[in-house]
Amino acid sequence: WCVILIIDGMPGMCINNKRRIAGGTGMGDTKYLNGKGRRNYLVCMVIMYAMILFYVLKIVIGVVNSVYVAGTPQEDINVEFNGYEYRYDFPFAGYMKLGHDYYPGYVQPVSGKSLVLAVSVMGSLAMDLPVLVLLLYGRRALRRIARERSPFLPETAKDIRRIGQILLLIGFLQKGIFQAGVAEIGFHTYYVDNPFFNGSWICVGFLVLLIGNVFETGCELQAEADQTL
């Protein structure tokens, strides 16, 4: 979405413009965008940085909470269960909540401590970290599009395709990995609920891969145009 908004603000396709911006890596490097493109770029970057900050803080809090739980005696870890979900409130920030779709209902947790650790660790590794990597690739692609003479660069196409691949991995594997990790650590059993994939992430992943293919074609046309000048 952000890439499309910025390209919509490009003054033409810049095919015949041989000039390049020397350096420039900040949020204000929008010299080759028109007014609409600059607005779209700034909106996208603000959203991108806000999401990156959110997930960084989320991961840091998850690590702090995991360290706290690991050093806390088992008898001090009181996990609530209402017959539907498990919940534990951390003393510093946040809480752990595990819905019935994410744990094997046919066995009991090994201990409250093991369950909280399982959800905290797997939540950071399987849920939060992949999204943060995705956002960092998106940030790099947006900054390159904004500062270069054309959006059609091999590096940009590569980043967009990498984003699509990460989206597919999240869609196909994220839920299953989280479920299996929580079941193994917290319940000492194997559990993966079907369907363990997320259709929304998968659809967006294939769409982004398609956009990446369009960018690769644009790179080829850009190279041909440059050779004729």
Short mmCIF file of C-alpha atoms in Angstrom, two decimals:
data_model
loop_
_atom_site.label_atom_id
_atom_site.label_comp_id
_atom_site.label_asym_id
_atom_site.label_seq_id
_atom_site.Cartn_x
_atom_site.Cartn_y
_atom_site.Cartn_z
CA TRP A 1 0.00 0.00 0.00
CA CYS A 2 2.74 2.46 0.93
CA VAL A 3 4.78 1.66 -2.19
CA ILE A 4 1.75 2.20 -4.43
CA LEU A 5 0.92 5.51 -2.74
CA ILE A 6 4.45 6.83 -3.25
CA ILE A 7 4.64 5.74 -6.90
CA ASP A 8 1.31 7.47 -7.44
CA GLY A 9 3.11 10.66 -6.42
CA MET A 10 6.05 10.22 -8.79
CA PRO A 11 6.25 12.95 -11.50
CA GLY A 12 5.96 10.48 -14.38
CA MET A 13 8.13 7.37 -14.49
CA CYS A 14 11.41 9.33 -14.61
CA ILE A 15 12.62 7.07 -17.43
CA ASN A 16 14.57 9.77 -19.21
CA ASN A 17 15.98 11.45 -16.14
CA LYS A 18 19.65 10.54 -15.79
CA ARG A 19 20.18 12.56 -12.63
CA ARG A 20 20.54 10.86 -9.26
CA ILE A 21 20.45 12.23 -5.78
CA ALA A 22 23.82 12.09 -4.13
CA GLY A 23 23.36 10.49 -0.73
CA GLY A 24 20.41 11.38 1.43
CA THR A 25 18.85 8.89 3.76
CA GLY A 26 16.42 10.87 5.90
CA MET A 27 12.66 11.12 5.85
CA GLY A 28 12.91 14.40 3.94
CA ASP A 29 14.68 12.97 0.84
CA THR A 30 11.68 13.42 -1.47
CA LYS A 31 13.21 15.69 -4.10
CA TYR A 32 11.91 13.64 -7.03
CA LEU A 33 8.34 13.34 -5.71
CA ASN A 34 5.58 15.79 -6.45
CA GLY A 35 3.44 17.33 -3.72
CA LYS A 36 1.07 14.38 -3.55
CA GLY A 37 3.99 11.96 -3.48
CA ARG A 38 5.67 13.82 -0.61
CA ARG A 39 2.48 13.72 1.44
CA ASN A 40 2.00 10.02 0.77
CA TYR A 41 5.64 9.35 1.60
CA LEU A 42 5.51 11.21 4.91
CA VAL A 43 2.27 9.48 5.94
CA CYS A 44 3.72 6.07 5.08
CA MET A 45 6.98 6.72 6.92
CA VAL A 46 5.22 7.99 10.04
CA ILE A 47 3.06 4.86 10.09
CA MET A 48 6.08 2.66 9.38
CA TYR A 49 8.22 4.16 12.15
CA ALA A 50 5.32 4.01 14.61
CA MET A 51 4.79 0.32 13.88
CA ILE A 52 8.52 -0.43 14.09
CA LEU A 53 8.71 1.35 17.46
CA PHE A 54 5.64 -0.56 18.66
CA TYR A 55 7.07 -3.97 17.79
CA VAL A 56 10.52 -3.13 19.15
CA LEU A 57 8.96 -2.13 22.46
CA LYS A 58 6.76 -5.22 22.39
CA ILE A 59 9.75 -7.50 21.91
CA VAL A 60 11.77 -5.71 24.61
CA ILE A 61 8.88 -6.00 27.05
CA GLY A 62 8.52 -9.66 26.13
CA VAL A 63 12.19 -10.30 26.87
CA VAL A 64 11.99 -8.45 30.20
CA ASN A 65 8.88 -10.38 31.20
CA SER A 66 10.46 -13.69 30.21
CA VAL A 67 13.55 -12.97 32.30
CA TYR A 68 11.34 -12.02 35.25
CA VAL A 69 9.25 -15.18 35.02
CA ALA A 70 12.36 -17.36 34.61
CA GLY A 71 13.74 -16.01 37.88
CA THR A 72 10.47 -16.16 39.81
CA PRO A 73 9.60 -19.22 41.96
CA GLN A 74 6.83 -21.39 40.58
CA GLU A 75 4.54 -20.78 43.58
CA ASP A 76 4.54 -17.05 42.83
CA ILE A 77 3.24 -17.53 39.27
CA ASN A 78 -0.57 -17.54 39.50
CA VAL A 79 -2.15 -18.23 36.12
CA GLU A 80 -5.90 -17.72 35.88
CA PHE A 81 -8.07 -20.10 33.84
CA ASN A 82 -11.75 -19.46 33.17
CA GLY A 83 -12.43 -22.66 31.26
CA TYR A 84 -11.74 -20.92 27.95
CA GLU A 85 -8.42 -19.10 28.17
CA TYR A 86 -5.34 -18.76 30.36
CA ARG A 87 -4.30 -15.34 31.63
CA TYR A 88 -1.40 -13.96 33.65
CA ASP A 89 -0.72 -10.30 34.48
CA PHE A 90 2.93 -9.32 34.47
CA PRO A 91 4.04 -6.98 37.26
CA PHE A 92 5.85 -4.55 34.95
CA ALA A 93 3.82 -4.23 31.77
CA GLY A 94 1.39 -6.27 29.76
CA TYR A 95 -0.28 -9.59 30.32
CA MET A 96 -0.31 -13.09 28.88
CA LYS A 97 -3.54 -14.42 27.39
CA LEU A 98 -3.83 -17.76 25.64
CA GLY A 99 -7.11 -18.52 23.87
CA HIS A 100 -8.51 -21.99 23.33
CA ASP A 101 -7.37 -22.05 19.68
CA TYR A 102 -3.72 -22.01 20.74
CA TYR A 103 -3.39 -24.76 23.35
CA PRO A 104 -4.27 -28.47 23.56
CA GLY A 105 -7.40 -28.74 25.63
CA TYR A 106 -6.93 -32.43 26.37
CA VAL A 107 -3.97 -31.97 28.75
CA GLN A 108 -3.08 -29.64 31.62
CA PRO A 109 -0.07 -27.29 31.60
CA VAL A 110 3.12 -28.64 33.14
CA SER A 111 3.12 -25.59 35.42
CA GLY A 112 2.01 -22.00 35.36
CA LYS A 113 5.60 -20.87 35.03
CA SER A 114 6.26 -23.10 32.03
CA LEU A 115 3.06 -21.91 30.36
CA VAL A 116 3.83 -18.21 30.83
CA LEU A 117 7.39 -18.69 29.58
CA ALA A 118 6.15 -20.63 26.56
CA VAL A 119 3.67 -17.96 25.53
CA SER A 120 6.08 -15.09 26.18
CA VAL A 121 9.02 -16.62 24.32
CA MET A 122 7.03 -18.00 21.39
CA GLY A 123 5.05 -14.79 21.13
CA SER A 124 8.24 -12.78 20.65
CA LEU A 125 9.92 -15.27 18.30
CA ALA A 126 7.00 -16.46 16.19
CA MET A 127 4.58 -13.53 16.31
CA ASP A 128 6.48 -10.28 16.82
CA LEU A 129 9.96 -10.77 15.35
CA PRO A 130 8.81 -11.75 11.80
CA VAL A 131 6.56 -8.69 11.62
CA LEU A 132 9.44 -6.45 12.74
CA VAL A 133 11.70 -7.88 10.02
CA LEU A 134 8.89 -7.30 7.52
CA LEU A 135 8.58 -3.66 8.59
CA LEU A 136 12.34 -3.08 8.33
CA TYR A 137 12.36 -4.38 4.75
CA GLY A 138 9.41 -2.13 3.98
CA ARG A 139 11.14 0.88 5.48
CA ARG A 140 14.26 0.26 3.40
CA ALA A 141 12.24 -0.09 0.19
CA LEU A 142 10.29 3.12 0.86
CA ARG A 143 13.41 5.16 1.59
CA ARG A 144 15.09 3.93 -1.58
CA ILE A 145 12.03 4.71 -3.71
CA ALA A 146 11.83 8.23 -2.29
CA ARG A 147 15.48 9.19 -2.83
CA GLU A 148 16.26 7.61 -6.21
CA ARG A 149 15.46 8.86 -9.71
CA SER A 150 13.10 5.96 -10.36
CA PRO A 151 11.22 3.36 -8.31
CA PHE A 152 12.31 0.64 -10.71
CA LEU A 153 15.60 -0.50 -9.22
CA PRO A 154 16.74 -4.12 -8.80
CA GLU A 155 17.31 -3.60 -5.07
CA THR A 156 13.76 -2.31 -4.61
CA ALA A 157 12.27 -5.20 -6.56
CA LYS A 158 14.31 -7.62 -4.45
CA ASP A 159 13.09 -6.03 -1.20
CA ILE A 160 9.47 -6.15 -2.34
CA ARG A 161 9.77 -9.82 -3.27
CA ARG A 162 11.42 -10.53 0.09
CA ILE A 163 8.49 -8.82 1.82
CA GLY A 164 6.10 -11.06 -0.11
CA GLN A 165 8.07 -14.16 0.88
CA ILE A 166 8.02 -13.16 4.55
CA LEU A 167 4.27 -12.57 4.35
CA LEU A 168 3.80 -16.07 2.94
CA LEU A 169 5.97 -17.59 5.66
CA ILE A 170 3.93 -15.77 8.29
CA GLY A 171 0.70 -16.90 6.70
CA PHE A 172 1.68 -20.55 6.35
CA LEU A 173 3.85 -21.13 9.43
CA GLN A 174 3.36 -18.49 12.14
CA LYS A 175 0.32 -19.91 13.90
CA GLY A 176 1.50 -23.50 13.63
CA ILE A 177 4.97 -22.70 15.00
CA PHE A 178 3.45 -20.77 17.90
CA GLN A 179 1.03 -23.57 18.74
CA ALA A 180 3.69 -26.26 18.52
CA GLY A 181 6.15 -24.26 20.64
CA VAL A 182 3.60 -23.48 23.35
CA ALA A 183 2.42 -27.10 23.43
CA GLU A 184 5.98 -28.44 23.68
CA ILE A 185 7.22 -26.03 26.34
CA GLY A 186 4.05 -25.48 28.34
CA PHE A 187 2.26 -28.82 27.99
CA HIS A 188 4.99 -31.29 26.97
CA THR A 189 2.92 -32.54 24.06
CA TYR A 190 2.47 -31.95 20.34
CA TYR A 191 -0.37 -29.75 19.18
CA VAL A 192 -1.15 -27.95 15.94
CA ASP A 193 -4.73 -26.90 15.33
CA ASN A 194 -6.09 -27.05 11.79
CA PRO A 195 -6.19 -24.86 9.89
CA PHE A 196 -2.89 -23.57 11.24
CA PHE A 197 -2.42 -21.09 8.37
CA ASN A 198 -3.75 -17.54 7.98
CA GLY A 199 -5.43 -16.93 4.65
CA SER A 200 -5.28 -13.14 4.89
CA TRP A 201 -1.48 -13.06 5.23
CA ILE A 202 -1.15 -15.56 2.38
CA CYS A 203 -3.34 -13.52 0.00
CA VAL A 204 -1.42 -10.34 0.77
CA GLY A 205 1.86 -12.23 0.33
CA PHE A 206 0.97 -13.38 -3.18
CA LEU A 207 -0.22 -9.87 -4.04
CA VAL A 208 3.10 -8.38 -2.91
CA LEU A 209 4.99 -11.01 -4.93
CA LEU A 210 2.96 -9.94 -7.95
CA ILE A 211 3.93 -6.31 -7.30
CA GLY A 212 7.55 -7.47 -7.05
CA ASN A 213 7.25 -9.09 -10.49
CA VAL A 214 5.88 -5.82 -11.86
CA PHE A 215 8.87 -3.99 -10.40
CA GLU A 216 11.26 -6.51 -11.97
CA THR A 217 9.66 -5.86 -15.36
CA GLY A 218 9.94 -2.13 -14.73
CA CYS A 219 13.64 -2.58 -13.95
CA GLU A 220 14.17 -4.27 -17.32
CA LEU A 221 12.33 -1.47 -19.14
CA GLN A 222 14.32 1.11 -17.18
CA ALA A 223 17.59 -0.52 -18.18
CA GLU A 224 16.55 -0.63 -21.84
CA ALA A 225 15.54 3.03 -21.74
CA ASP A 226 18.85 4.02 -20.14
CA GLN A 227 20.79 2.17 -22.83
CA THR A 228 19.01 4.08 -25.60
CA LEU A 229 19.91 7.48 -24.15
#
